[in-house]
PDB file of C-alpha atoms in Angstrom:
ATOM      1  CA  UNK X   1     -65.590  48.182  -7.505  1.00 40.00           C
ATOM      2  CA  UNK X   2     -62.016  48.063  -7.067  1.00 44.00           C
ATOM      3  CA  UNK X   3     -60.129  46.115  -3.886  1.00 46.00           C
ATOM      4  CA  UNK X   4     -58.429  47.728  -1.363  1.00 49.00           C
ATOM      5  CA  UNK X   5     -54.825  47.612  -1.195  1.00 51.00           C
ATOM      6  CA  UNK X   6     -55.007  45.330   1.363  1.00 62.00           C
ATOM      7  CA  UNK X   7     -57.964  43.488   0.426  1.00 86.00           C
ATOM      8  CA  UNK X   8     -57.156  39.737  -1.370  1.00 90.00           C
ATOM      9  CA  UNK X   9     -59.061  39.319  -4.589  1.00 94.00           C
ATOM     10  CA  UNK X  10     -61.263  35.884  -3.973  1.00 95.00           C
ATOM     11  CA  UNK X  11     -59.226  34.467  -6.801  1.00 96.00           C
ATOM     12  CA  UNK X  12     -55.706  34.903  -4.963  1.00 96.00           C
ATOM     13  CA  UNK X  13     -56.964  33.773  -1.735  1.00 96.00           C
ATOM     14  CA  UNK X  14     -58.509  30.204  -3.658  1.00 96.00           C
ATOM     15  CA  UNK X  15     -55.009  30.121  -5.114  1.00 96.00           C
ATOM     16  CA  UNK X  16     -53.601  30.552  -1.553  1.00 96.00           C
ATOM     17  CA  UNK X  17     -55.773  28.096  -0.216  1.00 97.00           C
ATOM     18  CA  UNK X  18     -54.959  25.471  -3.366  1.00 96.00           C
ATOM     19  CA  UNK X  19     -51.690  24.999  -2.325  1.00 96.00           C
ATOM     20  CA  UNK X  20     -52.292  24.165   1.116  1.00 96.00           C
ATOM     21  CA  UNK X  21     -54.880  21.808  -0.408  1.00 96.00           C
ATOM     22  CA  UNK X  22     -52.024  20.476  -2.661  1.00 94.00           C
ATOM     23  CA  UNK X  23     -50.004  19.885   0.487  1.00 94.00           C
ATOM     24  CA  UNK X  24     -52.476  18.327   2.774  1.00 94.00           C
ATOM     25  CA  UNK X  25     -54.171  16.205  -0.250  1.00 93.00           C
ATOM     26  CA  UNK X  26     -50.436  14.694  -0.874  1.00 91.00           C
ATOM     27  CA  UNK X  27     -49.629  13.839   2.926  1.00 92.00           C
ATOM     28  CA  UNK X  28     -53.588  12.751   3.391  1.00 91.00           C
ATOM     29  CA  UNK X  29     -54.065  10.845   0.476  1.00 88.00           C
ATOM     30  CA  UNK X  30     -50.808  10.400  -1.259  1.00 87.00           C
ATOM     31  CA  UNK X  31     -49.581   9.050   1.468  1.00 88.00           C
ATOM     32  CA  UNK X  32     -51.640   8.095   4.560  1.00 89.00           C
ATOM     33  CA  UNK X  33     -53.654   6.192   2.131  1.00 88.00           C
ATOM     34  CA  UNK X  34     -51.351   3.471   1.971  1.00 86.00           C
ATOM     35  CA  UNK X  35     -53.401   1.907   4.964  1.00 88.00           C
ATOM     36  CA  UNK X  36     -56.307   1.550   2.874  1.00 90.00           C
ATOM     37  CA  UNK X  37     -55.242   1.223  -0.375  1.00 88.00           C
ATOM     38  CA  UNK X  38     -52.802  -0.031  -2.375  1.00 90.00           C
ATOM     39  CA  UNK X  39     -50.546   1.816  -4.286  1.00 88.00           C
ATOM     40  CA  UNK X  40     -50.891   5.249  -3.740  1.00 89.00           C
ATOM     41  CA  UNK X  41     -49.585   8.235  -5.612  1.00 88.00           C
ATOM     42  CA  UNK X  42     -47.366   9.457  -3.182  1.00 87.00           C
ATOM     43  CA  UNK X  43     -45.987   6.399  -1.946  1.00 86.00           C
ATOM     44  CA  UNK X  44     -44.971   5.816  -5.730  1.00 86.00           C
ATOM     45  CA  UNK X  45     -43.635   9.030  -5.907  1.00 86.00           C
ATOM     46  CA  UNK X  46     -41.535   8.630  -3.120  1.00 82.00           C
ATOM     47  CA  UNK X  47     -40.402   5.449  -3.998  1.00 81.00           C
ATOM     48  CA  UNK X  48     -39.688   6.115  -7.560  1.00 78.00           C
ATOM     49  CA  UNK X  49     -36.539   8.019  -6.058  1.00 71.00           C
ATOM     50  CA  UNK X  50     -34.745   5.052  -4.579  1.00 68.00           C
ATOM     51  CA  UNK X  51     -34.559   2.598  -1.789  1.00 70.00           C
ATOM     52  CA  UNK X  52     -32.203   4.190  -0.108  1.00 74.00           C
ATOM     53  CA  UNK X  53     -33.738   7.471  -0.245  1.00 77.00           C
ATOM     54  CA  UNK X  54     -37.453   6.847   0.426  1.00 75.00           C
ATOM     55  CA  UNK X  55     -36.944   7.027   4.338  1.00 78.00           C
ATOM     56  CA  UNK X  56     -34.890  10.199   3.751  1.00 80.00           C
ATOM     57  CA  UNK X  57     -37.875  11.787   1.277  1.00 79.00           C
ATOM     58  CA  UNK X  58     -40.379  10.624   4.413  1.00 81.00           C
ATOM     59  CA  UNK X  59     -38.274  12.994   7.272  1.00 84.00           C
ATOM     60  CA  UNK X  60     -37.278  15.849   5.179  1.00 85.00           C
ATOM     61  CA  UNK X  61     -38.980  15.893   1.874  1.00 83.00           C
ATOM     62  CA  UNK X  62     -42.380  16.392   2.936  1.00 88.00           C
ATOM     63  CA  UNK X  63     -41.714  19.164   5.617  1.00 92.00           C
ATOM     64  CA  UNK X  64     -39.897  21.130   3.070  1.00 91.00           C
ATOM     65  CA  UNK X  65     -43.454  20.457   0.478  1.00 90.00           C
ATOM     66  CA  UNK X  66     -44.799  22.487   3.728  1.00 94.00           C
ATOM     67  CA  UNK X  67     -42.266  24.791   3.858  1.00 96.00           C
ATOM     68  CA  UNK X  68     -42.491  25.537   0.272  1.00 94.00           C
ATOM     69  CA  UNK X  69     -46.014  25.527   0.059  1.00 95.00           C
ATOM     70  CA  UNK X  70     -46.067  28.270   3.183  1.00 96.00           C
ATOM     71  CA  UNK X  71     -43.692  30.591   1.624  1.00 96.00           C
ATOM     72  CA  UNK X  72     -45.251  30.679  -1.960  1.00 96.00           C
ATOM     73  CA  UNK X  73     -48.750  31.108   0.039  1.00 96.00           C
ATOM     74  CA  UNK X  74     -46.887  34.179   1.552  1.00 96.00           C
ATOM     75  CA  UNK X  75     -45.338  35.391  -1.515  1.00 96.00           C
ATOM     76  CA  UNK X  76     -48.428  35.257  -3.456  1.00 96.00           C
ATOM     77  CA  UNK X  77     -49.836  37.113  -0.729  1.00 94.00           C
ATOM     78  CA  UNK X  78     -46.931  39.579  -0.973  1.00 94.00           C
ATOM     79  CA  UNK X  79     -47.359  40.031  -4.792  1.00 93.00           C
ATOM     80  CA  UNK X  80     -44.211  38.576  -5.797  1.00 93.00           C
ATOM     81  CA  UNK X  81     -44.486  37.770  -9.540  1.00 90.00           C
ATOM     82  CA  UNK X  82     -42.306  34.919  -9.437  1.00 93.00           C
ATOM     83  CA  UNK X  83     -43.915  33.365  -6.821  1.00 95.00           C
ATOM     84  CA  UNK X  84     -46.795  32.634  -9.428  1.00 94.00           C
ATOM     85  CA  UNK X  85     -44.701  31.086 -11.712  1.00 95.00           C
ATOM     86  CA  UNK X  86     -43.310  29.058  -9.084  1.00 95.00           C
ATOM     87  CA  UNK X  87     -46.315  27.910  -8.217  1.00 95.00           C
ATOM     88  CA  UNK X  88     -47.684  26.980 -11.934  1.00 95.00           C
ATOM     89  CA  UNK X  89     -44.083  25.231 -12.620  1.00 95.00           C
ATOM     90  CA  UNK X  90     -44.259  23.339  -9.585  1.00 93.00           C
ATOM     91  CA  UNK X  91     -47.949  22.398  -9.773  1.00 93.00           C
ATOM     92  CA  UNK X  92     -47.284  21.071 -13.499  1.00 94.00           C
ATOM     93  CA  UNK X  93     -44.307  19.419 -12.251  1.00 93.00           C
ATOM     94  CA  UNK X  94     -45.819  17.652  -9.474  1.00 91.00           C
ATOM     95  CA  UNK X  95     -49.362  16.487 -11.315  1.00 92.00           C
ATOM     96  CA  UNK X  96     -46.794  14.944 -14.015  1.00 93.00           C
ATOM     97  CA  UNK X  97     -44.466  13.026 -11.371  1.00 89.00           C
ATOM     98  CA  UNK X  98     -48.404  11.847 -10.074  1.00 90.00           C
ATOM     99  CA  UNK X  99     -49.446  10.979 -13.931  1.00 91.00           C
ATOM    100  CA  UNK X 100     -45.877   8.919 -14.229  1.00 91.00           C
ATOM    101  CA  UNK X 101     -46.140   6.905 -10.580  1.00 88.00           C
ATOM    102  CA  UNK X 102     -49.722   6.036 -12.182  1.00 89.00           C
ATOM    103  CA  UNK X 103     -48.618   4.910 -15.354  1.00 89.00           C
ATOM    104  CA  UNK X 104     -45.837   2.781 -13.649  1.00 88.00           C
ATOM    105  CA  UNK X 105     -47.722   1.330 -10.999  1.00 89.00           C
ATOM    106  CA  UNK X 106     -48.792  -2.386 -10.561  1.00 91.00           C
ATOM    107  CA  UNK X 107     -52.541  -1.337 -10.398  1.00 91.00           C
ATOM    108  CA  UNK X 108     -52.761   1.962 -12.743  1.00 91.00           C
ATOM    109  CA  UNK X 109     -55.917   2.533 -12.087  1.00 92.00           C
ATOM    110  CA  UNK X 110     -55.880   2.561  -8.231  1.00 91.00           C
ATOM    111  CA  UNK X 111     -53.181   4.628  -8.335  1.00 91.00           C
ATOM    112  CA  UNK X 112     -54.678   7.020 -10.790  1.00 91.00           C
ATOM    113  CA  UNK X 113     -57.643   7.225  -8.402  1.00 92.00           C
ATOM    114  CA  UNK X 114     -55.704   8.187  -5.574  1.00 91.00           C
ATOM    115  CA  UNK X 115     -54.583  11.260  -7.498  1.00 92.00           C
ATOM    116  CA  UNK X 116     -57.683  12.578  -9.433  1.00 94.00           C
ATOM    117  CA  UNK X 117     -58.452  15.063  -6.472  1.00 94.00           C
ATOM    118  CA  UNK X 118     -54.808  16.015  -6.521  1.00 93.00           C
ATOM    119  CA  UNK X 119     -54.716  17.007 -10.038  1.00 95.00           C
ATOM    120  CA  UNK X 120     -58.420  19.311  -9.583  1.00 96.00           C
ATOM    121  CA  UNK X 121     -56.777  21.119  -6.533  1.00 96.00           C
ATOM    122  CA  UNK X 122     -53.351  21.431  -8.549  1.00 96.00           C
ATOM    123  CA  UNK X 123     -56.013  22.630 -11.363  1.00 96.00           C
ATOM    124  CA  UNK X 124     -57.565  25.048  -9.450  1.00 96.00           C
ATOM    125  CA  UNK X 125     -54.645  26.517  -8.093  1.00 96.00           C
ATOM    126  CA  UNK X 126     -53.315  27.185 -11.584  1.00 96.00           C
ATOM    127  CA  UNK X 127     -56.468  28.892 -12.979  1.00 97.00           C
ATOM    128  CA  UNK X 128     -56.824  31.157 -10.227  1.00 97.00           C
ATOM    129  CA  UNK X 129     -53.348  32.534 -10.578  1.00 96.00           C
ATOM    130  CA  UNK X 130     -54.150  32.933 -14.141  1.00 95.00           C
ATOM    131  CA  UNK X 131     -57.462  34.994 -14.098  1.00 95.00           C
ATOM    132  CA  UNK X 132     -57.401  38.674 -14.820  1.00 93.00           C
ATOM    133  CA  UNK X 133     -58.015  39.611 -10.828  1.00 93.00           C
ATOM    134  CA  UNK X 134     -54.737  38.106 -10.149  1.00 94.00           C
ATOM    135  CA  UNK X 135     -52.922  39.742 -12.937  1.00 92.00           C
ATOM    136  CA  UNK X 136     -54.096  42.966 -11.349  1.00 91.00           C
ATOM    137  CA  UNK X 137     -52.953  41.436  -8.060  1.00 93.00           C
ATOM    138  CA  UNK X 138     -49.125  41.029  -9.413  1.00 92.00           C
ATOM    139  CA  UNK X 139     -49.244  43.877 -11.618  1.00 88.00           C
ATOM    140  CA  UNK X 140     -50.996  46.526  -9.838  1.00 76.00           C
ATOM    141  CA  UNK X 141     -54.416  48.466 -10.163  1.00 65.00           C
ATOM    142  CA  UNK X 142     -53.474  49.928 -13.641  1.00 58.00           C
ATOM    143  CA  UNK X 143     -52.364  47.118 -16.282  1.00 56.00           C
ATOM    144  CA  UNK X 144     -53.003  43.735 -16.793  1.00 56.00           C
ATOM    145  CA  UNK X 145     -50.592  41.316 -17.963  1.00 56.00           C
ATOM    146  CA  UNK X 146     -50.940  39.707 -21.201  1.00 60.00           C
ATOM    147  CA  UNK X 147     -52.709  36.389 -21.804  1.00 61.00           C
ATOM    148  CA  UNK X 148     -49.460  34.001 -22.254  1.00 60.00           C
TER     149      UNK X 148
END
């Protein structure tokens, strides 16, 4: 049975969802985990910049994650094609600046920890804004696009 025009396929909604989970997972336990643990992902992130910087990345950096995060979850929702390769470059992006910070860290393995749910939500995301549903999504009731 075909959607609706206006009905989300369950596969663009996950996708939706994923990078709000990408989002909340970095703040939540990128960051905020510093309290408990040592050596986050995010902190190392963050402070892989610069010195100088990391204060700057804390006030504006992370709002604008949000802000980007809200306006791909609205261009997905618009069908916007490039919004789904935004979303796949910058999840790939992001999971390897995580994969770095936990090679460099002082405690690898900690740090490596901290981001294992990060990279199955960034995971997640990506394969649901791969799967045939949401090529129909982007492309339209008709064709699919072709595998890459």
């Amino acid at each position: 049975m075909a959607a609706s025009p206006r009905e989300t396929p369950r596969s663009i909604s996950l996708a939706q969802i994923g990078l709000w989970l990408q989002f909340g997972y970095f703040v939540g336990g990128g960051l905020l985990s510093a309290a408990f643990v040592p050596y986050p992902f995010g902190m190392l992130m963050i402070g892989a910049v610069g010195g100088g910087l990391v204060g700057l990345l804390l006030v504006v950096g992370v709002p604008a994650l949000g802000m980007g995060a809200g306006l791909l979850t609205l261009m997905i929702g618009d069908r916007f094609q490039g919004a789904r390769s935004a979303a796949v470059i910058a999840s790939v992006v992001l999971a390897t600046g995580a994969a770095a910070a936990a090679f460099a860290s002082p405690m690898p393995f900690v740090t490596l920890a901290t981001a294992l749910p990060w990279f199955a939500i960034q995971a997640m995301t990506v394969v649901n804004l791969r799967t045939a549903e949401a090529d129909r999504w982007f492309t339209g009731p008709d064709e699919v696009a072709p595998e890459p």
